[in-house]
Amino acid sequence: MNGQSESQGWSQPESLASVGSGSVDFACYGVRTDSPLPQGTRRSPAPSVGDFTPTDGMLEELQFRLEIKKLEMEERRLETKKEERLESRRIKAEMEGQKEIELRKFELKKEAEKEERLESRKIKAEMEAQKEIELRKFELEKEAELRRERVEAMRLEHEKEEADKKRRFELEKTRIEVNSPHRVRGQGIVEKAVESQMVRSLKLIPEFDESKVTEWFRRFEKKAYEFDWPQERWVGLVANMLKGKALEVYDRMLVEDLNEYEEFKADIRRAYELRPEAYCLQFRSGKKRSGDSYLECARYLKESFEKWVASEQATTYHELKELMVMEQFVNVAERELVPLLREKRFKSLKEAATWADDHVLAHKGVSQQGSVGEHRDSGARWQDGRALQGRPAIAWG
């Protein structure tokens, strides 16, 4: 077999491992390949066309070469595909890395902006807190100053009232003793005894209370009837007990105004009459005090309600209904409208509501903020226009 191969110029490949470098020209078969010859194989001159007859070994070798060529092409294709996949992964990894970098930059930028906002809010809050502290400190200083001024004014007023009270007591005592119209000859000793008894009895009358004028007059009249004091003396006795605004009213009275006790009492009480809002506040804030019976509490609430209704001149069911609904309407109104509604004193609920709507529309878009420390005025006023400070004193029957 080997001799036959050598005589024809071909050598049979022993195994796939023996494939070396070189190329074989199979032009005579109609096929050309550059596949390397097996190692140790000698290339023989190609036989001529006329006497060439391919052998089985040559066909097998040709088939072997074709298979190797296919394997090499497949290997190159796989390597190319692998390189493409690697390149694709590299590009994808680079894109993801770039995207991650951009995302991280965006997050860092957002964090920086957030920190700046927080720092700005912190600085603003510190400034507002400092401003609030300064305002509060200023308010406390002003309150302390006003408190000192009020205490000093009250002390001076008290000293003045005591001096006026003592002076008027002496004057009235002298007037009663000297100018009594009922003094007649033969009754001087009796009259002096009566006058002396009345002067001593004045100590049994409670001190005049400006917050409970009606109740004070009621107590005085009970004592006057109890001691059987002549009614023509009542004006002089009451005058000795007056103080504050009542004493000022008494000073402005004419002599003829002191002849009738009921008119004198009405003038004094009129000076202490509250605005309707104050009577309403007294009624709404009334409570049962410890030590008082429920009957006394009910009596006080009834009297407060009657004073409120009377000050509003509500005499019919319709007027009373308007009064009650108007009060609730004012309570639910916006803060800045409350003092205006109370100042306007509308006669009907419809009129008040129409005015409120017009006012809101006219001031729409305008921000009205109250100053720090501003307190809401209850609207309660004395008749001379002074604000009723704090909770009104509650008088119990």
Short mmCIF file of N, CA and C in Angstrom, two decimals, residues 218-376:
data_model
loop_
_atom_site.label_atom_id
_atom_site.label_comp_id
_atom_site.label_asym_id
_atom_site.label_seq_id
_atom_site.Cartn_x
_atom_site.Cartn_y
_atom_site.Cartn_z
N ARG A 218 -79.23 97.78 95.58
CA ARG A 218 -80.25 96.92 96.17
C ARG A 218 -79.93 96.66 97.65
N ARG A 219 -78.68 96.41 97.96
CA ARG A 219 -78.29 96.19 99.36
C ARG A 219 -78.49 97.46 100.20
N PHE A 220 -78.13 98.60 99.63
CA PHE A 220 -78.31 99.85 100.37
C PHE A 220 -79.79 100.08 100.70
N GLU A 221 -80.65 99.85 99.73
CA GLU A 221 -82.08 100.08 99.96
C GLU A 221 -82.63 99.12 101.00
N LYS A 222 -82.13 97.88 101.01
CA LYS A 222 -82.58 96.94 102.04
C LYS A 222 -82.20 97.44 103.43
N LYS A 223 -80.96 97.92 103.56
CA LYS A 223 -80.53 98.46 104.85
C LYS A 223 -81.30 99.72 105.22
N ALA A 224 -81.57 100.56 104.23
CA ALA A 224 -82.32 101.79 104.50
C ALA A 224 -83.72 101.48 105.02
N TYR A 225 -84.38 100.50 104.40
CA TYR A 225 -85.71 100.10 104.88
C TYR A 225 -85.61 99.43 106.25
N GLU A 226 -84.54 98.67 106.44
CA GLU A 226 -84.37 97.97 107.71
C GLU A 226 -84.20 98.95 108.87
N PHE A 227 -83.44 100.02 108.65
CA PHE A 227 -83.21 101.02 109.71
C PHE A 227 -84.21 102.18 109.66
N ASP A 228 -85.14 102.09 108.70
CA ASP A 228 -86.19 103.11 108.59
C ASP A 228 -85.61 104.50 108.38
N TRP A 229 -84.67 104.59 107.42
CA TRP A 229 -84.09 105.89 107.12
C TRP A 229 -85.06 106.68 106.23
N PRO A 230 -85.21 107.95 106.47
CA PRO A 230 -86.07 108.77 105.60
C PRO A 230 -85.52 108.78 104.18
N GLN A 231 -86.38 108.60 103.19
CA GLN A 231 -85.92 108.50 101.81
C GLN A 231 -85.28 109.79 101.31
N GLU A 232 -85.69 110.93 101.89
CA GLU A 232 -85.07 112.18 101.46
C GLU A 232 -83.60 112.27 101.88
N ARG A 233 -83.17 111.37 102.76
CA ARG A 233 -81.76 111.35 103.16
C ARG A 233 -80.93 110.37 102.32
N TRP A 234 -81.58 109.57 101.52
CA TRP A 234 -80.87 108.51 100.82
C TRP A 234 -79.79 109.05 99.86
N VAL A 235 -80.09 110.14 99.17
CA VAL A 235 -79.12 110.70 98.22
C VAL A 235 -77.84 111.08 98.95
N GLY A 236 -77.99 111.77 100.09
CA GLY A 236 -76.81 112.17 100.84
C GLY A 236 -76.02 110.99 101.37
N LEU A 237 -76.73 109.95 101.84
CA LEU A 237 -76.04 108.78 102.36
C LEU A 237 -75.29 108.03 101.26
N VAL A 238 -75.94 107.90 100.10
CA VAL A 238 -75.28 107.22 98.98
C VAL A 238 -74.07 108.01 98.51
N ALA A 239 -74.20 109.35 98.49
CA ALA A 239 -73.09 110.19 98.02
C ALA A 239 -71.85 109.98 98.86
N ASN A 240 -72.02 109.69 100.14
CA ASN A 240 -70.86 109.46 101.01
C ASN A 240 -70.10 108.19 100.66
N MET A 241 -70.77 107.26 99.96
CA MET A 241 -70.16 105.97 99.67
C MET A 241 -69.59 105.89 98.25
N LEU A 242 -69.90 106.88 97.41
CA LEU A 242 -69.50 106.79 96.01
C LEU A 242 -67.99 106.94 95.83
N LYS A 243 -67.52 106.39 94.70
CA LYS A 243 -66.11 106.52 94.33
C LYS A 243 -65.98 106.30 92.83
N GLY A 244 -64.82 106.61 92.31
CA GLY A 244 -64.54 106.36 90.90
C GLY A 244 -65.43 107.15 89.98
N LYS A 245 -65.98 106.48 88.97
CA LYS A 245 -66.80 107.14 87.98
C LYS A 245 -68.09 107.68 88.59
N ALA A 246 -68.66 106.96 89.55
CA ALA A 246 -69.88 107.42 90.20
C ALA A 246 -69.65 108.75 90.92
N LEU A 247 -68.49 108.88 91.53
CA LEU A 247 -68.18 110.14 92.21
C LEU A 247 -68.01 111.27 91.21
N GLU A 248 -67.44 110.97 90.05
CA GLU A 248 -67.31 111.99 89.01
C GLU A 248 -68.69 112.43 88.51
N VAL A 249 -69.61 111.48 88.33
CA VAL A 249 -70.97 111.83 87.92
C VAL A 249 -71.64 112.70 88.98
N TYR A 250 -71.45 112.34 90.23
CA TYR A 250 -72.04 113.12 91.33
C TYR A 250 -71.50 114.55 91.33
N ASP A 251 -70.22 114.71 91.05
CA ASP A 251 -69.62 116.05 91.03
C ASP A 251 -70.22 116.91 89.93
N ARG A 252 -70.63 116.29 88.82
CA ARG A 252 -71.17 117.06 87.70
C ARG A 252 -72.66 117.36 87.86
N MET A 253 -73.31 116.75 88.85
CA MET A 253 -74.75 116.97 89.04
C MET A 253 -75.02 118.36 89.61
N LEU A 254 -76.19 118.88 89.24
CA LEU A 254 -76.66 120.13 89.82
C LEU A 254 -77.36 119.86 91.14
N VAL A 255 -77.57 120.90 91.91
CA VAL A 255 -78.21 120.73 93.21
C VAL A 255 -79.62 120.17 93.06
N GLU A 256 -80.35 120.64 92.04
CA GLU A 256 -81.72 120.16 91.86
C GLU A 256 -81.77 118.69 91.44
N ASP A 257 -80.65 118.15 90.95
CA ASP A 257 -80.62 116.74 90.56
C ASP A 257 -80.55 115.82 91.77
N LEU A 258 -80.31 116.39 92.97
CA LEU A 258 -80.15 115.57 94.17
C LEU A 258 -81.42 115.47 94.99
N ASN A 259 -82.53 116.00 94.47
CA ASN A 259 -83.77 115.98 95.24
C ASN A 259 -84.52 114.67 95.11
N GLU A 260 -84.38 113.98 93.99
CA GLU A 260 -85.12 112.75 93.74
C GLU A 260 -84.15 111.57 93.71
N TYR A 261 -84.35 110.63 94.64
CA TYR A 261 -83.42 109.50 94.77
C TYR A 261 -83.42 108.61 93.54
N GLU A 262 -84.62 108.30 93.00
CA GLU A 262 -84.70 107.39 91.86
C GLU A 262 -83.98 107.96 90.64
N GLU A 263 -84.15 109.26 90.39
CA GLU A 263 -83.44 109.88 89.27
C GLU A 263 -81.94 109.90 89.52
N PHE A 264 -81.57 110.18 90.77
CA PHE A 264 -80.15 110.16 91.14
C PHE A 264 -79.55 108.77 90.92
N LYS A 265 -80.26 107.74 91.35
CA LYS A 265 -79.78 106.36 91.17
C LYS A 265 -79.69 106.01 89.68
N ALA A 266 -80.67 106.43 88.90
CA ALA A 266 -80.66 106.13 87.46
C ALA A 266 -79.46 106.79 86.78
N ASP A 267 -79.13 108.03 87.19
CA ASP A 267 -77.97 108.70 86.59
C ASP A 267 -76.68 107.96 86.92
N ILE A 268 -76.56 107.49 88.17
CA ILE A 268 -75.36 106.74 88.55
C ILE A 268 -75.26 105.42 87.79
N ARG A 269 -76.37 104.70 87.72
CA ARG A 269 -76.36 103.41 87.04
C ARG A 269 -76.10 103.56 85.55
N ARG A 270 -76.62 104.65 84.96
CA ARG A 270 -76.44 104.86 83.53
C ARG A 270 -74.96 105.01 83.17
N ALA A 271 -74.19 105.56 84.07
CA ALA A 271 -72.75 105.72 83.80
C ALA A 271 -72.03 104.37 83.73
N TYR A 272 -72.62 103.34 84.34
CA TYR A 272 -71.98 102.02 84.36
C TYR A 272 -72.64 101.03 83.41
N GLU A 273 -73.59 101.50 82.64
CA GLU A 273 -74.24 100.59 81.71
C GLU A 273 -73.24 100.16 80.64
N LEU A 274 -73.26 98.86 80.31
CA LEU A 274 -72.36 98.29 79.31
C LEU A 274 -73.02 98.31 77.94
N ARG A 275 -72.19 98.16 76.95
CA ARG A 275 -72.74 97.95 75.61
C ARG A 275 -73.36 96.56 75.55
N PRO A 276 -74.27 96.33 74.61
CA PRO A 276 -74.93 95.02 74.53
C PRO A 276 -73.95 93.86 74.46
N GLU A 277 -72.80 94.05 73.78
CA GLU A 277 -71.83 92.96 73.67
C GLU A 277 -71.28 92.56 75.03
N ALA A 278 -71.15 93.54 75.93
CA ALA A 278 -70.64 93.23 77.26
C ALA A 278 -71.66 92.42 78.06
N TYR A 279 -72.95 92.80 77.96
CA TYR A 279 -73.98 92.02 78.64
C TYR A 279 -74.05 90.60 78.08
N CYS A 280 -73.87 90.49 76.77
CA CYS A 280 -73.86 89.16 76.15
C CYS A 280 -72.69 88.33 76.69
N LEU A 281 -71.53 88.97 76.82
CA LEU A 281 -70.36 88.26 77.34
C LEU A 281 -70.57 87.84 78.79
N GLN A 282 -71.21 88.70 79.58
CA GLN A 282 -71.51 88.34 80.97
C GLN A 282 -72.43 87.13 81.02
N PHE A 283 -73.43 87.11 80.15
CA PHE A 283 -74.37 85.99 80.14
C PHE A 283 -73.67 84.71 79.69
N ARG A 284 -72.86 84.79 78.63
CA ARG A 284 -72.22 83.59 78.08
C ARG A 284 -71.14 83.04 79.00
N SER A 285 -70.50 83.91 79.77
CA SER A 285 -69.39 83.46 80.62
C SER A 285 -69.82 83.19 82.06
N GLY A 286 -71.10 83.32 82.35
CA GLY A 286 -71.57 83.08 83.71
C GLY A 286 -71.40 81.63 84.13
N LYS A 287 -70.91 81.42 85.35
CA LYS A 287 -70.72 80.07 85.89
C LYS A 287 -71.17 80.04 87.35
N LYS A 288 -71.43 78.86 87.80
CA LYS A 288 -71.79 78.68 89.21
C LYS A 288 -70.52 78.68 90.04
N ARG A 289 -70.48 79.57 91.02
CA ARG A 289 -69.31 79.63 91.90
C ARG A 289 -69.51 78.69 93.08
N SER A 290 -68.40 78.25 93.63
CA SER A 290 -68.48 77.38 94.80
C SER A 290 -69.11 78.16 95.95
N GLY A 291 -70.01 77.52 96.64
CA GLY A 291 -70.69 78.17 97.76
C GLY A 291 -72.02 78.78 97.39
N ASP A 292 -72.29 78.96 96.10
CA ASP A 292 -73.57 79.51 95.65
C ASP A 292 -74.51 78.37 95.30
N SER A 293 -75.76 78.60 95.50
CA SER A 293 -76.77 77.59 95.16
C SER A 293 -77.09 77.68 93.67
N TYR A 294 -77.72 76.63 93.18
CA TYR A 294 -78.12 76.65 91.78
C TYR A 294 -79.23 77.67 91.54
N LEU A 295 -80.01 77.96 92.57
CA LEU A 295 -81.04 78.98 92.44
C LEU A 295 -80.40 80.35 92.21
N GLU A 296 -79.33 80.64 92.94
CA GLU A 296 -78.63 81.91 92.75
C GLU A 296 -77.98 81.97 91.36
N CYS A 297 -77.43 80.85 90.93
CA CYS A 297 -76.83 80.80 89.60
C CYS A 297 -77.88 81.06 88.53
N ALA A 298 -79.04 80.42 88.67
CA ALA A 298 -80.12 80.61 87.70
C ALA A 298 -80.60 82.06 87.71
N ARG A 299 -80.69 82.65 88.90
CA ARG A 299 -81.14 84.04 88.99
C ARG A 299 -80.16 84.98 88.28
N TYR A 300 -78.87 84.73 88.48
CA TYR A 300 -77.87 85.58 87.83
C TYR A 300 -77.93 85.44 86.31
N LEU A 301 -78.02 84.21 85.82
CA LEU A 301 -78.09 84.00 84.37
C LEU A 301 -79.32 84.65 83.78
N LYS A 302 -80.43 84.56 84.49
CA LYS A 302 -81.66 85.18 84.00
C LYS A 302 -81.52 86.70 83.94
N GLU A 303 -80.96 87.29 84.99
CA GLU A 303 -80.78 88.73 85.01
C GLU A 303 -79.81 89.18 83.92
N SER A 304 -78.74 88.42 83.71
CA SER A 304 -77.77 88.78 82.67
C SER A 304 -78.42 88.71 81.29
N PHE A 305 -79.23 87.68 81.07
CA PHE A 305 -79.90 87.55 79.78
C PHE A 305 -80.89 88.69 79.57
N GLU A 306 -81.64 89.03 80.61
CA GLU A 306 -82.62 90.11 80.48
C GLU A 306 -81.93 91.44 80.21
N LYS A 307 -80.78 91.68 80.85
CA LYS A 307 -80.03 92.92 80.59
C LYS A 307 -79.55 92.96 79.14
N TRP A 308 -79.08 91.81 78.67
CA TRP A 308 -78.61 91.75 77.29
C TRP A 308 -79.75 92.04 76.31
N VAL A 309 -80.87 91.35 76.50
CA VAL A 309 -82.00 91.53 75.59
C VAL A 309 -82.53 92.96 75.68
N ALA A 310 -82.60 93.49 76.90
CA ALA A 310 -83.10 94.86 77.06
C ALA A 310 -82.17 95.87 76.40
N SER A 311 -80.86 95.67 76.50
CA SER A 311 -79.92 96.60 75.87
C SER A 311 -80.02 96.56 74.35
N GLU A 312 -80.45 95.43 73.80
CA GLU A 312 -80.64 95.30 72.36
C GLU A 312 -82.04 95.71 71.94
N GLN A 313 -82.91 96.02 72.92
CA GLN A 313 -84.29 96.45 72.66
C GLN A 313 -85.05 95.40 71.85
N ALA A 314 -84.82 94.14 72.21
CA ALA A 314 -85.54 93.04 71.56
C ALA A 314 -86.77 92.71 72.39
N THR A 315 -87.94 93.02 71.85
CA THR A 315 -89.19 92.83 72.59
C THR A 315 -90.11 91.79 71.96
N THR A 316 -89.88 91.42 70.71
CA THR A 316 -90.73 90.44 70.03
C THR A 316 -89.93 89.17 69.75
N TYR A 317 -90.67 88.12 69.37
CA TYR A 317 -90.01 86.85 69.05
C TYR A 317 -89.07 87.02 67.86
N HIS A 318 -89.51 87.76 66.85
CA HIS A 318 -88.67 87.97 65.67
C HIS A 318 -87.38 88.71 66.03
N GLU A 319 -87.49 89.74 66.87
CA GLU A 319 -86.31 90.49 67.28
C GLU A 319 -85.37 89.63 68.11
N LEU A 320 -85.93 88.78 68.98
CA LEU A 320 -85.10 87.89 69.77
C LEU A 320 -84.38 86.86 68.89
N LYS A 321 -85.10 86.34 67.89
CA LYS A 321 -84.48 85.39 66.97
C LYS A 321 -83.35 86.04 66.19
N GLU A 322 -83.58 87.26 65.70
CA GLU A 322 -82.53 87.99 64.99
C GLU A 322 -81.31 88.20 65.88
N LEU A 323 -81.57 88.50 67.16
CA LEU A 323 -80.48 88.74 68.10
C LEU A 323 -79.63 87.50 68.30
N MET A 324 -80.27 86.34 68.51
CA MET A 324 -79.54 85.11 68.76
C MET A 324 -78.74 84.66 67.53
N VAL A 325 -79.37 84.74 66.35
CA VAL A 325 -78.68 84.32 65.13
C VAL A 325 -77.55 85.30 64.80
N MET A 326 -77.79 86.59 65.04
CA MET A 326 -76.76 87.60 64.79
C MET A 326 -75.52 87.34 65.65
N GLU A 327 -75.74 86.96 66.90
CA GLU A 327 -74.61 86.67 67.79
C GLU A 327 -73.77 85.52 67.24
N GLN A 328 -74.44 84.44 66.82
CA GLN A 328 -73.71 83.30 66.27
C GLN A 328 -73.03 83.66 64.95
N PHE A 329 -73.68 84.49 64.15
CA PHE A 329 -73.09 84.93 62.88
C PHE A 329 -71.79 85.68 63.11
N VAL A 330 -71.78 86.56 64.10
CA VAL A 330 -70.56 87.33 64.41
C VAL A 330 -69.47 86.39 64.93
N ASN A 331 -69.84 85.38 65.72
CA ASN A 331 -68.86 84.46 66.29
C ASN A 331 -68.16 83.62 65.22
N VAL A 332 -68.87 83.29 64.13
CA VAL A 332 -68.28 82.44 63.10
C VAL A 332 -67.63 83.26 61.98
N ALA A 333 -67.74 84.58 62.05
CA ALA A 333 -67.14 85.42 61.01
C ALA A 333 -65.62 85.40 61.12
N GLU A 334 -64.96 85.82 60.05
CA GLU A 334 -63.50 85.88 60.06
C GLU A 334 -63.03 86.87 61.11
N ARG A 335 -61.81 86.61 61.58
CA ARG A 335 -61.29 87.37 62.72
C ARG A 335 -61.32 88.88 62.50
N GLU A 336 -60.89 89.32 61.29
CA GLU A 336 -60.80 90.76 61.06
C GLU A 336 -62.18 91.40 60.90
N LEU A 337 -63.22 90.59 60.65
CA LEU A 337 -64.56 91.15 60.48
C LEU A 337 -65.30 91.33 61.80
N VAL A 338 -64.88 90.59 62.84
CA VAL A 338 -65.63 90.60 64.10
C VAL A 338 -65.76 92.00 64.69
N PRO A 339 -64.64 92.74 64.90
CA PRO A 339 -64.80 94.08 65.48
C PRO A 339 -65.57 95.02 64.57
N LEU A 340 -65.46 94.84 63.25
CA LEU A 340 -66.19 95.71 62.33
C LEU A 340 -67.69 95.45 62.41
N LEU A 341 -68.07 94.17 62.48
CA LEU A 341 -69.50 93.84 62.58
C LEU A 341 -70.08 94.37 63.88
N ARG A 342 -69.32 94.27 64.97
CA ARG A 342 -69.82 94.78 66.24
C ARG A 342 -69.89 96.30 66.26
N GLU A 343 -68.96 96.92 65.57
CA GLU A 343 -68.96 98.38 65.53
C GLU A 343 -70.12 98.90 64.68
N LYS A 344 -70.42 98.21 63.57
CA LYS A 344 -71.50 98.65 62.70
C LYS A 344 -72.87 98.54 63.36
N ARG A 345 -73.03 97.52 64.23
CA ARG A 345 -74.30 97.31 64.94
C ARG A 345 -75.48 97.28 63.97
N PHE A 346 -75.45 96.32 63.08
CA PHE A 346 -76.52 96.18 62.10
C PHE A 346 -77.83 95.80 62.78
N LYS A 347 -78.91 96.26 62.22
CA LYS A 347 -80.22 95.99 62.80
C LYS A 347 -80.79 94.65 62.35
N SER A 348 -80.33 94.15 61.20
CA SER A 348 -80.86 92.88 60.70
C SER A 348 -79.72 91.97 60.28
N LEU A 349 -79.99 90.67 60.32
CA LEU A 349 -78.99 89.68 59.94
C LEU A 349 -78.66 89.78 58.45
N LYS A 350 -79.66 90.01 57.63
CA LYS A 350 -79.45 90.12 56.18
C LYS A 350 -78.54 91.30 55.86
N GLU A 351 -78.77 92.41 56.51
CA GLU A 351 -77.94 93.59 56.29
C GLU A 351 -76.48 93.31 56.67
N ALA A 352 -76.26 92.62 57.79
CA ALA A 352 -74.90 92.30 58.23
C ALA A 352 -74.21 91.35 57.25
N ALA A 353 -74.94 90.32 56.80
CA ALA A 353 -74.35 89.35 55.88
C ALA A 353 -74.00 90.00 54.54
N THR A 354 -74.90 90.87 54.04
CA THR A 354 -74.62 91.56 52.77
C THR A 354 -73.39 92.44 52.88
N TRP A 355 -73.30 93.16 53.98
CA TRP A 355 -72.12 94.02 54.16
C TRP A 355 -70.84 93.19 54.25
N ALA A 356 -70.89 92.05 54.95
CA ALA A 356 -69.70 91.20 55.10
C ALA A 356 -69.24 90.69 53.74
N ASP A 357 -70.19 90.23 52.90
CA ASP A 357 -69.81 89.76 51.56
C ASP A 357 -69.18 90.88 50.74
N ASP A 358 -69.77 92.07 50.78
CA ASP A 358 -69.21 93.20 50.03
C ASP A 358 -67.81 93.55 50.54
N HIS A 359 -67.62 93.49 51.84
CA HIS A 359 -66.31 93.82 52.41
C HIS A 359 -65.26 92.81 51.98
N VAL A 360 -65.61 91.52 52.01
CA VAL A 360 -64.65 90.48 51.61
C VAL A 360 -64.28 90.62 50.14
N LEU A 361 -65.28 90.89 49.29
CA LEU A 361 -64.99 91.05 47.86
C LEU A 361 -64.11 92.27 47.61
N ALA A 362 -64.35 93.34 48.36
CA ALA A 362 -63.57 94.56 48.16
C ALA A 362 -62.12 94.38 48.60
N HIS A 363 -61.91 93.51 49.57
CA HIS A 363 -60.55 93.31 50.09
C HIS A 363 -59.98 91.97 49.68
N LYS A 364 -60.54 91.36 48.65
CA LYS A 364 -60.07 90.06 48.21
C LYS A 364 -58.64 90.16 47.70
N GLY A 365 -57.82 89.21 48.11
CA GLY A 365 -56.43 89.19 47.68
C GLY A 365 -55.50 89.99 48.56
N VAL A 366 -56.06 90.75 49.51
CA VAL A 366 -55.22 91.54 50.41
C VAL A 366 -55.01 90.75 51.68
N SER A 367 -53.78 90.49 52.02
CA SER A 367 -53.47 89.72 53.23
C SER A 367 -53.43 90.65 54.41
N GLN A 368 -54.20 90.30 55.43
CA GLN A 368 -54.22 91.08 56.66
C GLN A 368 -53.76 90.19 57.79
N GLN A 369 -52.54 90.38 58.20
CA GLN A 369 -51.96 89.56 59.27
C GLN A 369 -51.84 90.39 60.51
N GLY A 370 -52.25 89.78 61.64
CA GLY A 370 -52.15 90.49 62.90
C GLY A 370 -50.73 90.52 63.40
N SER A 371 -50.38 91.53 64.18
CA SER A 371 -49.04 91.65 64.75
C SER A 371 -48.86 90.64 65.86
N VAL A 372 -47.58 90.35 66.18
CA VAL A 372 -47.25 89.37 67.22
C VAL A 372 -47.76 89.88 68.55
N GLY A 373 -48.43 88.99 69.27
CA GLY A 373 -48.94 89.36 70.58
C GLY A 373 -50.29 90.03 70.53
N GLU A 374 -50.91 90.14 69.35
CA GLU A 374 -52.20 90.80 69.24
C GLU A 374 -53.26 89.95 69.91
N HIS A 375 -54.15 90.58 70.67
CA HIS A 375 -55.22 89.84 71.32
C HIS A 375 -56.54 90.22 70.69
N ARG A 376 -57.44 89.31 70.74
CA ARG A 376 -58.74 89.53 70.13
C ARG A 376 -59.64 90.28 71.09
#
